[in-house]
Amino acid sequence: LGVLMAKIEFNDFDEYLDKLQKLEKDDVVPIMKMSLYEGAGVVVDGIRSEIQSLNTSNHASQGPMDYEKKALEQGLGISDMESKGDDINVKVGFAGYSSHKTKKYPKGVPVPLIARSILRGTSFRPKNDFVGRAVRKYRKKSVETMDRKMNELFKKEMNK
């Protein structure tokens, strides 16, 4: 989603700098994680909205089938946070299995496979990049949400 830079408003720069220097990494990391998770939630809501707007069909060549749309809605989520060095990452995606069982997929068709077939298209299905549309549409709102949450939490932490 891009690099997040907090914009903090202050009246007294020296006082602000003193408080900022007292914050430790243990104080900052949870703030970053909460902010990132809220921003990812905006994107998930946007993708969910795109999924709900998908027109379904009884024929896969004309759009996703009802069970596929339902599986996408149920399988959409946010991964656990990952920390690598100073980076904190979270992934938005699909997991699990649909209720539609086949000989090849006795547990149900994997939801990531359904999503990929709709996103990229197949020999019998046209491409429908509903995830890309949602990300482009909600990117700015997601960054603004992360920024707002980060500012709120930094102010709270600095006023302790």
PDB file of C-alpha atoms in Angstrom:
ATOM      1  CA  LEU A   1       0.000   0.000   0.000  1.00  0.00           C
ATOM      2  CA  GLY A   2       2.968   2.260   0.209  1.00  0.00           C
ATOM      3  CA  VAL A   3       5.113   3.896   2.826  1.00  0.00           C
ATOM      4  CA  LEU A   4       3.307   5.345   5.804  1.00  0.00           C
ATOM      5  CA  MET A   5       4.563   8.598   7.230  1.00  0.00           C
ATOM      6  CA  ALA A   6       2.791  10.039  10.224  1.00  0.00           C
ATOM      7  CA  LYS A   7       1.923  13.717  10.214  1.00  0.00           C
ATOM      8  CA  ILE A   8       1.886  14.954  13.769  1.00  0.00           C
ATOM      9  CA  GLU A   9       0.774  18.449  14.649  1.00  0.00           C
ATOM     10  CA  PHE A  10       2.474  20.182  17.572  1.00  0.00           C
ATOM     11  CA  ASN A  11       2.625  23.593  19.152  1.00  0.00           C
ATOM     12  CA  ASP A  12       5.998  23.482  20.903  1.00  0.00           C
ATOM     13  CA  PHE A  13       8.663  21.777  18.783  1.00  0.00           C
ATOM     14  CA  ASP A  14      11.206  21.388  21.626  1.00  0.00           C
ATOM     15  CA  GLU A  15       8.643  19.763  23.914  1.00  0.00           C
ATOM     16  CA  TYR A  16       7.554  17.492  21.078  1.00  0.00           C
ATOM     17  CA  LEU A  17      11.147  16.489  20.320  1.00  0.00           C
ATOM     18  CA  ASP A  18      11.808  15.664  23.992  1.00  0.00           C
ATOM     19  CA  LYS A  19       8.738  13.431  24.140  1.00  0.00           C
ATOM     20  CA  LEU A  20       9.572  11.775  20.822  1.00  0.00           C
ATOM     21  CA  GLN A  21      13.099  10.936  21.979  1.00  0.00           C
ATOM     22  CA  LYS A  22      11.696   9.262  25.102  1.00  0.00           C
ATOM     23  CA  LEU A  23       9.609   6.859  23.035  1.00  0.00           C
ATOM     24  CA  GLU A  24      11.255   3.481  22.784  1.00  0.00           C
ATOM     25  CA  LYS A  25      10.988   0.928  20.013  1.00  0.00           C
ATOM     26  CA  ASP A  26       8.700  -1.085  22.312  1.00  0.00           C
ATOM     27  CA  ASP A  27       6.295   1.879  22.332  1.00  0.00           C
ATOM     28  CA  VAL A  28       6.436   2.543  18.583  1.00  0.00           C
ATOM     29  CA  VAL A  29       6.060  -0.982  17.159  1.00  0.00           C
ATOM     30  CA  PRO A  30       2.581  -1.642  18.631  1.00  0.00           C
ATOM     31  CA  ILE A  31       1.444   1.742  17.296  1.00  0.00           C
ATOM     32  CA  MET A  32       2.710   0.840  13.835  1.00  0.00           C
ATOM     33  CA  LYS A  33       1.041  -2.579  13.977  1.00  0.00           C
ATOM     34  CA  MET A  34      -2.345  -1.197  15.036  1.00  0.00           C
ATOM     35  CA  SER A  35      -2.178   1.463  12.343  1.00  0.00           C
ATOM     36  CA  LEU A  36      -1.200  -1.018   9.641  1.00  0.00           C
ATOM     37  CA  TYR A  37      -3.967  -3.417  10.647  1.00  0.00           C
ATOM     38  CA  GLU A  38      -6.587  -0.655  10.437  1.00  0.00           C
ATOM     39  CA  GLY A  39      -5.366   0.333   6.981  1.00  0.00           C
ATOM     40  CA  ALA A  40      -5.504  -3.275   5.824  1.00  0.00           C
ATOM     41  CA  GLY A  41      -9.071  -3.439   7.139  1.00  0.00           C
ATOM     42  CA  VAL A  42     -10.052  -0.616   4.783  1.00  0.00           C
ATOM     43  CA  VAL A  43      -8.648  -2.578   1.839  1.00  0.00           C
ATOM     44  CA  VAL A  44     -10.439  -5.765   2.944  1.00  0.00           C
ATOM     45  CA  ASP A  45     -13.717  -3.853   3.157  1.00  0.00           C
ATOM     46  CA  GLY A  46     -13.094  -2.513  -0.352  1.00  0.00           C
ATOM     47  CA  ILE A  47     -12.384  -5.981  -1.755  1.00  0.00           C
ATOM     48  CA  ARG A  48     -15.469  -7.333  -0.002  1.00  0.00           C
ATOM     49  CA  SER A  49     -17.525  -4.587  -1.639  1.00  0.00           C
ATOM     50  CA  GLU A  50     -16.114  -5.537  -5.054  1.00  0.00           C
ATOM     51  CA  ILE A  51     -16.915  -9.211  -4.427  1.00  0.00           C
ATOM     52  CA  GLN A  52     -20.497  -8.329  -3.504  1.00  0.00           C
ATOM     53  CA  SER A  53     -20.853  -6.388  -6.758  1.00  0.00           C
ATOM     54  CA  LEU A  54     -19.772  -9.387  -8.875  1.00  0.00           C
ATOM     55  CA  ASN A  55     -22.592 -10.684 -11.055  1.00  0.00           C
ATOM     56  CA  THR A  56     -22.981 -14.428 -10.678  1.00  0.00           C
ATOM     57  CA  SER A  57     -24.040 -16.935 -13.282  1.00  0.00           C
ATOM     58  CA  ASN A  58     -24.883 -20.613 -13.617  1.00  0.00           C
ATOM     59  CA  HIS A  59     -22.132 -20.831 -16.225  1.00  0.00           C
ATOM     60  CA  ALA A  60     -18.531 -20.077 -15.245  1.00  0.00           C
ATOM     61  CA  SER A  61     -17.905 -18.556 -18.672  1.00  0.00           C
ATOM     62  CA  GLN A  62     -20.337 -15.726 -17.851  1.00  0.00           C
ATOM     63  CA  GLY A  63     -19.035 -14.864 -14.391  1.00  0.00           C
ATOM     64  CA  PRO A  64     -18.404 -16.464 -11.015  1.00  0.00           C
ATOM     65  CA  MET A  65     -20.895 -19.022  -9.826  1.00  0.00           C
ATOM     66  CA  ASP A  66     -22.891 -18.448  -6.637  1.00  0.00           C
ATOM     67  CA  TYR A  67     -20.755 -20.854  -4.578  1.00  0.00           C
ATOM     68  CA  GLU A  68     -17.567 -19.141  -5.815  1.00  0.00           C
ATOM     69  CA  LYS A  69     -18.781 -15.690  -4.792  1.00  0.00           C
ATOM     70  CA  LYS A  70     -19.802 -16.999  -1.373  1.00  0.00           C
ATOM     71  CA  ALA A  71     -16.419 -18.727  -0.970  1.00  0.00           C
ATOM     72  CA  LEU A  72     -14.593 -15.492  -1.839  1.00  0.00           C
ATOM     73  CA  GLU A  73     -16.588 -13.566   0.767  1.00  0.00           C
ATOM     74  CA  GLN A  74     -15.894 -16.177   3.447  1.00  0.00           C
ATOM     75  CA  GLY A  75     -12.239 -16.773   2.545  1.00  0.00           C
ATOM     76  CA  LEU A  76     -11.145 -13.125   2.473  1.00  0.00           C
ATOM     77  CA  GLY A  77      -9.024 -12.002   5.392  1.00  0.00           C
ATOM     78  CA  ILE A  78      -5.909 -10.408   6.837  1.00  0.00           C
ATOM     79  CA  SER A  79      -2.851 -12.486   7.738  1.00  0.00           C
ATOM     80  CA  ASP A  80      -1.029 -12.332  11.034  1.00  0.00           C
ATOM     81  CA  MET A  81       1.622  -9.631  11.315  1.00  0.00           C
ATOM     82  CA  GLU A  82       5.125 -10.511  10.161  1.00  0.00           C
ATOM     83  CA  SER A  83       8.199  -8.684  11.372  1.00  0.00           C
ATOM     84  CA  LYS A  84      11.452  -8.838   9.409  1.00  0.00           C
ATOM     85  CA  GLY A  85      14.102  -6.538  10.764  1.00  0.00           C
ATOM     86  CA  ASP A  86      12.527  -3.099  10.989  1.00  0.00           C
ATOM     87  CA  ASP A  87       9.724  -3.987   8.552  1.00  0.00           C
ATOM     88  CA  ILE A  88       6.238  -4.938   9.626  1.00  0.00           C
ATOM     89  CA  ASN A  89       4.062  -6.635   7.009  1.00  0.00           C
ATOM     90  CA  VAL A  90       0.539  -7.860   6.743  1.00  0.00           C
ATOM     91  CA  LYS A  91      -1.105  -9.586   3.781  1.00  0.00           C
ATOM     92  CA  VAL A  92      -4.653  -9.381   2.541  1.00  0.00           C
ATOM     93  CA  GLY A  93      -5.832 -12.446   0.668  1.00  0.00           C
ATOM     94  CA  PHE A  94      -7.870 -15.604   0.427  1.00  0.00           C
ATOM     95  CA  ALA A  95      -7.665 -18.867   2.373  1.00  0.00           C
ATOM     96  CA  GLY A  96      -9.723 -21.961   2.965  1.00  0.00           C
ATOM     97  CA  TYR A  97     -11.970 -24.139   0.847  1.00  0.00           C
ATOM     98  CA  SER A  98     -15.341 -23.677  -0.799  1.00  0.00           C
ATOM     99  CA  SER A  99     -18.300 -25.903  -0.013  1.00  0.00           C
ATOM    100  CA  HIS A 100     -18.166 -27.224  -3.601  1.00  0.00           C
ATOM    101  CA  LYS A 101     -16.463 -30.632  -3.439  1.00  0.00           C
ATOM    102  CA  THR A 102     -15.110 -32.351  -6.538  1.00  0.00           C
ATOM    103  CA  LYS A 103     -13.243 -35.566  -7.259  1.00  0.00           C
ATOM    104  CA  LYS A 104     -10.019 -33.550  -7.550  1.00  0.00           C
ATOM    105  CA  TYR A 105     -10.817 -31.425  -4.456  1.00  0.00           C
ATOM    106  CA  PRO A 106     -12.670 -33.651  -1.944  1.00  0.00           C
ATOM    107  CA  LYS A 107     -12.268 -30.987   0.807  1.00  0.00           C
ATOM    108  CA  GLY A 108     -13.712 -28.353  -1.526  1.00  0.00           C
ATOM    109  CA  VAL A 109     -12.188 -26.159  -4.212  1.00  0.00           C
ATOM    110  CA  PRO A 110      -9.449 -23.975  -2.655  1.00  0.00           C
ATOM    111  CA  VAL A 111     -10.605 -20.362  -2.341  1.00  0.00           C
ATOM    112  CA  PRO A 112      -7.229 -18.966  -3.565  1.00  0.00           C
ATOM    113  CA  LEU A 113      -7.676 -21.039  -6.737  1.00  0.00           C
ATOM    114  CA  ILE A 114     -11.164 -19.609  -7.268  1.00  0.00           C
ATOM    115  CA  ALA A 115      -9.875 -16.071  -6.722  1.00  0.00           C
ATOM    116  CA  ARG A 116      -6.972 -16.572  -9.106  1.00  0.00           C
ATOM    117  CA  SER A 117      -9.236 -18.000 -11.831  1.00  0.00           C
ATOM    118  CA  ILE A 118     -11.511 -14.944 -11.611  1.00  0.00           C
ATOM    119  CA  LEU A 119      -8.676 -12.409 -11.315  1.00  0.00           C
ATOM    120  CA  ARG A 120      -6.546 -13.769 -14.150  1.00  0.00           C
ATOM    121  CA  GLY A 121      -9.214 -15.421 -16.263  1.00  0.00           C
ATOM    122  CA  THR A 122      -9.111 -18.906 -17.746  1.00  0.00           C
ATOM    123  CA  SER A 123      -9.658 -20.472 -21.157  1.00  0.00           C
ATOM    124  CA  PHE A 124     -13.403 -20.296 -20.464  1.00  0.00           C
ATOM    125  CA  ARG A 125     -13.644 -17.284 -18.112  1.00  0.00           C
ATOM    126  CA  PRO A 126     -12.832 -13.627 -18.821  1.00  0.00           C
ATOM    127  CA  LYS A 127     -10.389 -11.784 -16.552  1.00  0.00           C
ATOM    128  CA  ASN A 128     -11.982  -9.755 -13.718  1.00  0.00           C
ATOM    129  CA  ASP A 129      -9.424  -7.937 -11.544  1.00  0.00           C
ATOM    130  CA  PHE A 130     -11.779  -7.084  -8.667  1.00  0.00           C
ATOM    131  CA  VAL A 131      -8.873  -7.003  -6.172  1.00  0.00           C
ATOM    132  CA  GLY A 132      -6.857  -4.524  -8.257  1.00  0.00           C
ATOM    133  CA  ARG A 133      -9.920  -2.286  -8.621  1.00  0.00           C
ATOM    134  CA  ALA A 134     -10.457  -2.290  -4.860  1.00  0.00           C
ATOM    135  CA  VAL A 135      -6.801  -1.582  -4.061  1.00  0.00           C
ATOM    136  CA  ARG A 136      -6.679   1.333  -6.504  1.00  0.00           C
ATOM    137  CA  LYS A 137     -10.002   2.688  -5.228  1.00  0.00           C
ATOM    138  CA  TYR A 138      -9.231   2.385  -1.483  1.00  0.00           C
ATOM    139  CA  ARG A 139      -5.449   2.974  -1.352  1.00  0.00           C
ATOM    140  CA  LYS A 140      -5.708   6.654  -0.405  1.00  0.00           C
ATOM    141  CA  LYS A 141      -8.402   5.980   2.211  1.00  0.00           C
ATOM    142  CA  SER A 142      -6.279   3.177   3.667  1.00  0.00           C
ATOM    143  CA  VAL A 143      -3.193   5.408   4.001  1.00  0.00           C
ATOM    144  CA  GLU A 144      -5.311   8.195   5.528  1.00  0.00           C
ATOM    145  CA  THR A 145      -6.798   5.704   8.010  1.00  0.00           C
ATOM    146  CA  MET A 146      -3.324   4.475   9.014  1.00  0.00           C
ATOM    147  CA  ASP A 147      -2.089   8.045   9.338  1.00  0.00           C
ATOM    148  CA  ARG A 148      -5.063   9.068  11.489  1.00  0.00           C
ATOM    149  CA  LYS A 149      -4.699   6.003  13.744  1.00  0.00           C
ATOM    150  CA  MET A 150      -0.949   6.493  14.102  1.00  0.00           C
ATOM    151  CA  ASN A 151      -1.364  10.159  15.051  1.00  0.00           C
ATOM    152  CA  GLU A 152      -4.066   9.296  17.569  1.00  0.00           C
ATOM    153  CA  LEU A 153      -1.919   6.611  19.217  1.00  0.00           C
ATOM    154  CA  PHE A 154       1.278   8.719  19.181  1.00  0.00           C
ATOM    155  CA  LYS A 155      -0.541  11.607  20.860  1.00  0.00           C
ATOM    156  CA  LYS A 156      -1.954   9.250  23.481  1.00  0.00           C
ATOM    157  CA  GLU A 157       1.499   7.734  24.117  1.00  0.00           C
ATOM    158  CA  MET A 158       3.221  11.114  24.317  1.00  0.00           C
ATOM    159  CA  ASN A 159       0.681  12.487  26.792  1.00  0.00           C
ATOM    160  CA  LYS A 160       1.340   9.737  29.342  1.00  0.00           C
TER     161      LYS A 160
END
